[in-house]
CSV table of C-alpha atoms in Angstrom, one decimal:
chain,number,residue,atom,x,y,z
A,1,UNK,CA,0.0,0.0,0.0
A,2,UNK,CA,1.5,3.4,-1.0
A,3,UNK,CA,1.7,6.4,1.3
A,4,UNK,CA,1.1,9.7,-0.4
A,5,UNK,CA,0.8,13.3,0.9
A,6,UNK,CA,-1.4,15.6,-1.3
A,7,UNK,CA,0.2,18.8,-2.4
A,8,UNK,CA,-0.5,21.8,-0.2
A,9,UNK,CA,-1.6,19.7,2.9
A,10,UNK,CA,1.7,20.3,4.7
A,11,UNK,CA,1.7,16.8,5.8
A,12,UNK,CA,-1.5,17.1,7.8
A,13,UNK,CA,-3.4,14.4,6.0
A,14,UNK,CA,-2.1,11.2,4.6
A,15,UNK,CA,-3.8,9.1,2.0
A,16,UNK,CA,-3.7,5.4,2.6
A,17,UNK,CA,-5.1,3.0,0.2
A,18,UNK,CA,-7.5,4.4,-2.4
A,19,UNK,CA,-9.8,6.6,-0.2
A,20,UNK,CA,-9.4,10.4,0.5
A,21,UNK,CA,-10.1,11.9,3.8
A,22,UNK,CA,-13.4,14.0,4.4
A,23,UNK,CA,-12.7,17.6,3.5
A,24,UNK,CA,-15.7,19.1,5.6
A,25,UNK,CA,-15.7,18.7,9.4
A,26,UNK,CA,-18.8,16.8,10.8
A,27,UNK,CA,-19.6,19.6,13.2
A,28,UNK,CA,-20.7,22.0,10.4
A,29,UNK,CA,-23.2,19.4,9.2
A,30,UNK,CA,-24.7,18.9,12.7
A,31,UNK,CA,-25.1,22.6,13.1
A,32,UNK,CA,-26.8,22.8,9.7
A,33,UNK,CA,-29.3,20.1,10.7
A,34,UNK,CA,-30.0,21.8,14.1
A,35,UNK,CA,-30.6,25.1,12.4
A,36,UNK,CA,-33.1,23.6,10.0
A,37,UNK,CA,-35.0,21.9,12.9
A,38,UNK,CA,-35.0,25.2,14.8
A,39,UNK,CA,-36.4,27.1,11.8
A,40,UNK,CA,-39.2,24.6,11.3
A,41,UNK,CA,-40.1,24.7,15.0
A,42,UNK,CA,-40.1,28.5,15.0
A,43,UNK,CA,-42.4,28.6,12.0
A,44,UNK,CA,-44.8,26.2,13.7
A,45,UNK,CA,-44.9,28.3,16.8
A,46,UNK,CA,-45.6,31.4,14.8
A,47,UNK,CA,-48.5,29.7,13.0
A,48,UNK,CA,-50.0,28.4,16.3
A,49,UNK,CA,-49.7,31.9,17.8
A,50,UNK,CA,-51.4,33.4,14.8
A,51,UNK,CA,-54.3,31.0,15.1
A,52,UNK,CA,-54.7,31.9,18.8
A,53,UNK,CA,-54.8,35.6,18.0
A,54,UNK,CA,-57.5,35.0,15.3
A,55,UNK,CA,-59.5,32.9,17.8
A,56,UNK,CA,-59.3,35.7,20.5
A,57,UNK,CA,-60.4,38.5,18.2
A,58,UNK,CA,-63.2,36.6,16.5
A,59,UNK,CA,-64.7,35.5,19.8
A,60,UNK,CA,-63.8,31.8,19.6
A,61,UNK,CA,-66.7,29.4,19.5
A,62,UNK,CA,-69.3,32.0,18.3
A,63,UNK,CA,-72.0,29.4,17.6
A,64,UNK,CA,-71.9,28.0,21.1
A,65,UNK,CA,-71.9,31.3,22.9
A,66,UNK,CA,-74.7,32.7,20.7
A,67,UNK,CA,-76.8,29.6,21.4
A,68,UNK,CA,-76.1,30.0,25.1
A,69,UNK,CA,-77.0,33.7,25.1
A,70,UNK,CA,-80.3,32.9,23.3
A,71,UNK,CA,-81.1,30.2,25.8
A,72,UNK,CA,-80.3,32.5,28.7
A,73,UNK,CA,-82.5,35.2,27.2
A,74,UNK,CA,-85.5,32.9,27.0
A,75,UNK,CA,-85.0,31.7,30.6
A,76,UNK,CA,-84.6,35.2,31.9
A,77,UNK,CA,-87.7,36.4,30.1
A,78,UNK,CA,-89.8,33.5,31.4
A,79,UNK,CA,-88.4,34.0,34.9
A,80,UNK,CA,-89.3,37.7,34.8
A,81,UNK,CA,-92.8,37.2,33.4
A,82,UNK,CA,-94.0,34.2,35.4
A,83,UNK,CA,-93.9,35.5,39.0
A,84,UNK,CA,-95.6,38.8,38.1
A,85,UNK,CA,-98.3,36.9,36.2
A,86,UNK,CA,-98.8,34.4,39.0
A,87,UNK,CA,-99.0,37.1,41.6
A,88,UNK,CA,-101.5,39.2,39.7
A,89,UNK,CA,-103.8,36.2,39.0
A,90,UNK,CA,-103.7,35.2,42.7
A,91,UNK,CA,-104.5,38.8,43.8
A,92,UNK,CA,-107.7,39.2,41.6
A,93,UNK,CA,-110.9,38.3,43.3
A,94,UNK,CA,-113.8,36.6,41.6
A,95,UNK,CA,-117.1,38.5,40.9
A,96,UNK,CA,-118.8,36.5,43.8
A,97,UNK,CA,-116.2,38.0,46.2
A,98,UNK,CA,-116.9,41.6,45.2
A,99,UNK,CA,-119.8,43.7,46.7
A,100,UNK,CA,-120.9,46.5,44.4
A,101,UNK,CA,-123.0,49.5,45.4
A,102,UNK,CA,-124.8,50.8,42.3
A,103,UNK,CA,-125.7,54.5,42.2
A,104,UNK,CA,-127.6,56.5,39.5
A,105,UNK,CA,-126.1,59.9,38.8
A,106,UNK,CA,-128.3,60.5,35.8
A,107,UNK,CA,-132.0,61.6,35.3
A,108,UNK,CA,-133.0,58.2,34.0
A,109,UNK,CA,-135.3,56.6,36.5
A,110,UNK,CA,-134.6,52.9,37.4
A,111,UNK,CA,-131.1,52.8,35.8
A,112,UNK,CA,-129.4,51.8,39.0
A,113,UNK,CA,-131.8,48.9,39.8
A,114,UNK,CA,-131.7,47.5,36.2
A,115,UNK,CA,-127.9,47.6,36.2
A,116,UNK,CA,-127.7,46.0,39.7
A,117,UNK,CA,-129.9,43.2,38.6
A,118,UNK,CA,-127.7,42.5,35.6
A,119,UNK,CA,-124.6,42.5,37.7
A,120,UNK,CA,-126.2,40.0,40.1
A,121,UNK,CA,-126.8,37.7,37.2
A,122,UNK,CA,-123.2,37.9,36.3
A,123,UNK,CA,-122.1,36.7,39.8
A,124,UNK,CA,-121.5,40.0,41.6
A,125,UNK,CA,-122.8,40.7,45.1
A,126,UNK,CA,-125.0,43.7,45.3
A,127,UNK,CA,-125.0,46.2,48.1
A,128,UNK,CA,-126.8,49.5,48.1
A,129,UNK,CA,-128.8,50.6,45.1
A,130,UNK,CA,-130.2,54.1,44.6
A,131,UNK,CA,-129.4,57.7,43.6
A,132,UNK,CA,-125.8,58.9,43.7
A,133,UNK,CA,-124.5,61.2,46.5
A,134,UNK,CA,-124.8,64.9,45.9
A,135,UNK,CA,-121.2,65.3,45.0
A,136,UNK,CA,-121.7,63.0,42.0
A,137,UNK,CA,-125.3,63.5,41.1
A,138,UNK,CA,-125.6,64.7,37.5
A,139,UNK,CA,-121.9,65.6,37.5
A,140,UNK,CA,-120.5,62.5,35.7
A,141,UNK,CA,-120.3,63.2,32.0
A,142,UNK,CA,-118.6,59.9,31.1
A,143,UNK,CA,-119.9,56.3,31.2
A,144,UNK,CA,-119.3,55.7,34.9
A,145,UNK,CA,-117.0,56.1,37.9
A,146,UNK,CA,-115.8,53.1,39.8
A,147,UNK,CA,-114.9,54.1,43.4
A,148,UNK,CA,-113.4,52.1,46.2
A,149,UNK,CA,-110.7,51.9,48.9
A,150,UNK,CA,-107.0,52.0,48.0
A,151,UNK,CA,-106.8,48.2,48.3
A,152,UNK,CA,-109.3,47.8,45.5
A,153,UNK,CA,-107.2,49.6,42.9
A,154,UNK,CA,-105.5,46.5,41.6
A,155,UNK,CA,-108.1,44.0,42.8
A,156,UNK,CA,-111.9,44.6,42.8
A,157,UNK,CA,-111.9,47.7,40.5
A,158,UNK,CA,-110.2,46.1,37.5
A,159,UNK,CA,-112.6,43.2,37.7
A,160,UNK,CA,-115.7,45.4,37.9
A,161,UNK,CA,-114.2,47.6,35.1
A,162,UNK,CA,-114.6,44.6,32.7
A,163,UNK,CA,-118.4,45.1,33.0
A,164,UNK,CA,-118.4,48.8,32.2
A,165,UNK,CA,-116.8,50.2,29.1
A,166,UNK,CA,-114.5,53.2,29.6
A,167,UNK,CA,-115.3,53.6,33.3
A,168,UNK,CA,-113.1,55.9,35.3
A,169,UNK,CA,-111.4,54.0,38.3
A,170,UNK,CA,-110.8,56.0,41.4
A,171,UNK,CA,-109.9,55.3,45.0
A,172,UNK,CA,-111.1,57.2,48.1
A,173,UNK,CA,-108.6,58.0,50.9
A,174,UNK,CA,-109.5,56.6,54.3
A,175,UNK,CA,-112.4,54.5,53.0
A,176,UNK,CA,-113.1,51.4,55.0
A,177,UNK,CA,-114.3,48.0,53.9
A,178,UNK,CA,-114.0,46.2,50.6
A,179,UNK,CA,-117.2,47.2,48.8
A,180,UNK,CA,-116.9,49.3,45.6
A,181,UNK,CA,-119.3,51.8,44.0
A,182,UNK,CA,-120.5,51.9,40.5
A,183,UNK,CA,-121.8,55.4,39.8
A,184,UNK,CA,-123.5,55.6,36.4
A,185,UNK,CA,-122.9,58.7,34.3
A,186,UNK,CA,-124.7,60.4,31.5
A,187,UNK,CA,-123.0,58.5,28.8
A,188,UNK,CA,-123.9,55.1,30.3
A,189,UNK,CA,-126.3,53.0,28.2
A,190,UNK,CA,-125.8,49.4,29.2
A,191,UNK,CA,-123.2,47.0,30.6
A,192,UNK,CA,-120.5,45.5,28.4
A,193,UNK,CA,-121.8,42.4,26.6
A,194,UNK,CA,-121.5,39.5,29.0
A,195,UNK,CA,-119.3,37.4,26.6
A,196,UNK,CA,-116.9,40.3,26.1
A,197,UNK,CA,-116.8,40.9,29.8
A,198,UNK,CA,-116.1,37.2,30.5
A,199,UNK,CA,-113.2,37.2,28.1
A,200,UNK,CA,-111.8,40.4,29.8
A,201,UNK,CA,-111.9,38.7,33.2
A,202,UNK,CA,-110.1,35.7,31.8
A,203,UNK,CA,-107.4,37.9,30.3
A,204,UNK,CA,-107.0,39.6,33.7
A,205,UNK,CA,-106.7,36.2,35.5
A,206,UNK,CA,-104.3,34.8,32.9
A,207,UNK,CA,-102.3,37.8,31.6
A,208,UNK,CA,-100.4,37.2,28.4
A,209,UNK,CA,-96.7,36.9,29.0
A,210,UNK,CA,-95.6,39.7,26.7
A,211,UNK,CA,-91.9,39.1,27.5
A,212,UNK,CA,-91.9,35.9,25.6
A,213,UNK,CA,-94.1,37.0,22.7
A,214,UNK,CA,-92.4,40.4,22.1
A,215,UNK,CA,-89.7,40.8,19.4
A,216,UNK,CA,-87.0,41.8,21.9
A,217,UNK,CA,-83.6,40.4,21.0
A,218,UNK,CA,-81.0,39.7,23.6
């Protein structure tokens, strides 16, 4: 086997046999591979970070949150409507629990008695029947005035108002008892048709839950 020294090598490398030594050190190749791996990893991290930023600014799972919001809106609307409706229905008395005094403030004779008889047929209790007190006699230009104690404003008066179209509801300070007055005015002709009045009472007892039927969006 011949021993040769390539020109210009200064005797640093020797060629033995028929193979030449490697001219590039192995460290440079390892560094190149590490640099490529680091570049790929960096690009991956940048891409992942970009996706996260897009997710943050677009709200993430928009469909799920929108569905949740709509569901919460329906639950809140039902919760806000149901207690009020239930409380009002429970507070309203039935006609049989309401005593009505019927007074005639007009010049039409017998109007109070005829009206009282019709109210009795519809289930109301009848108290006093006769001419209106002096402070109301011939001074009511409208259909009628419904008068009662403060406690009747949201109980007996609304129920009695279903029987008289466009009646004016008033309360009297310091008034005792639970009876209410129906004082007939000059514009009064007759009571509201019984079928219409019955539907109005049903509507009062079972008020429509407007919160769920309105077009409000959450």
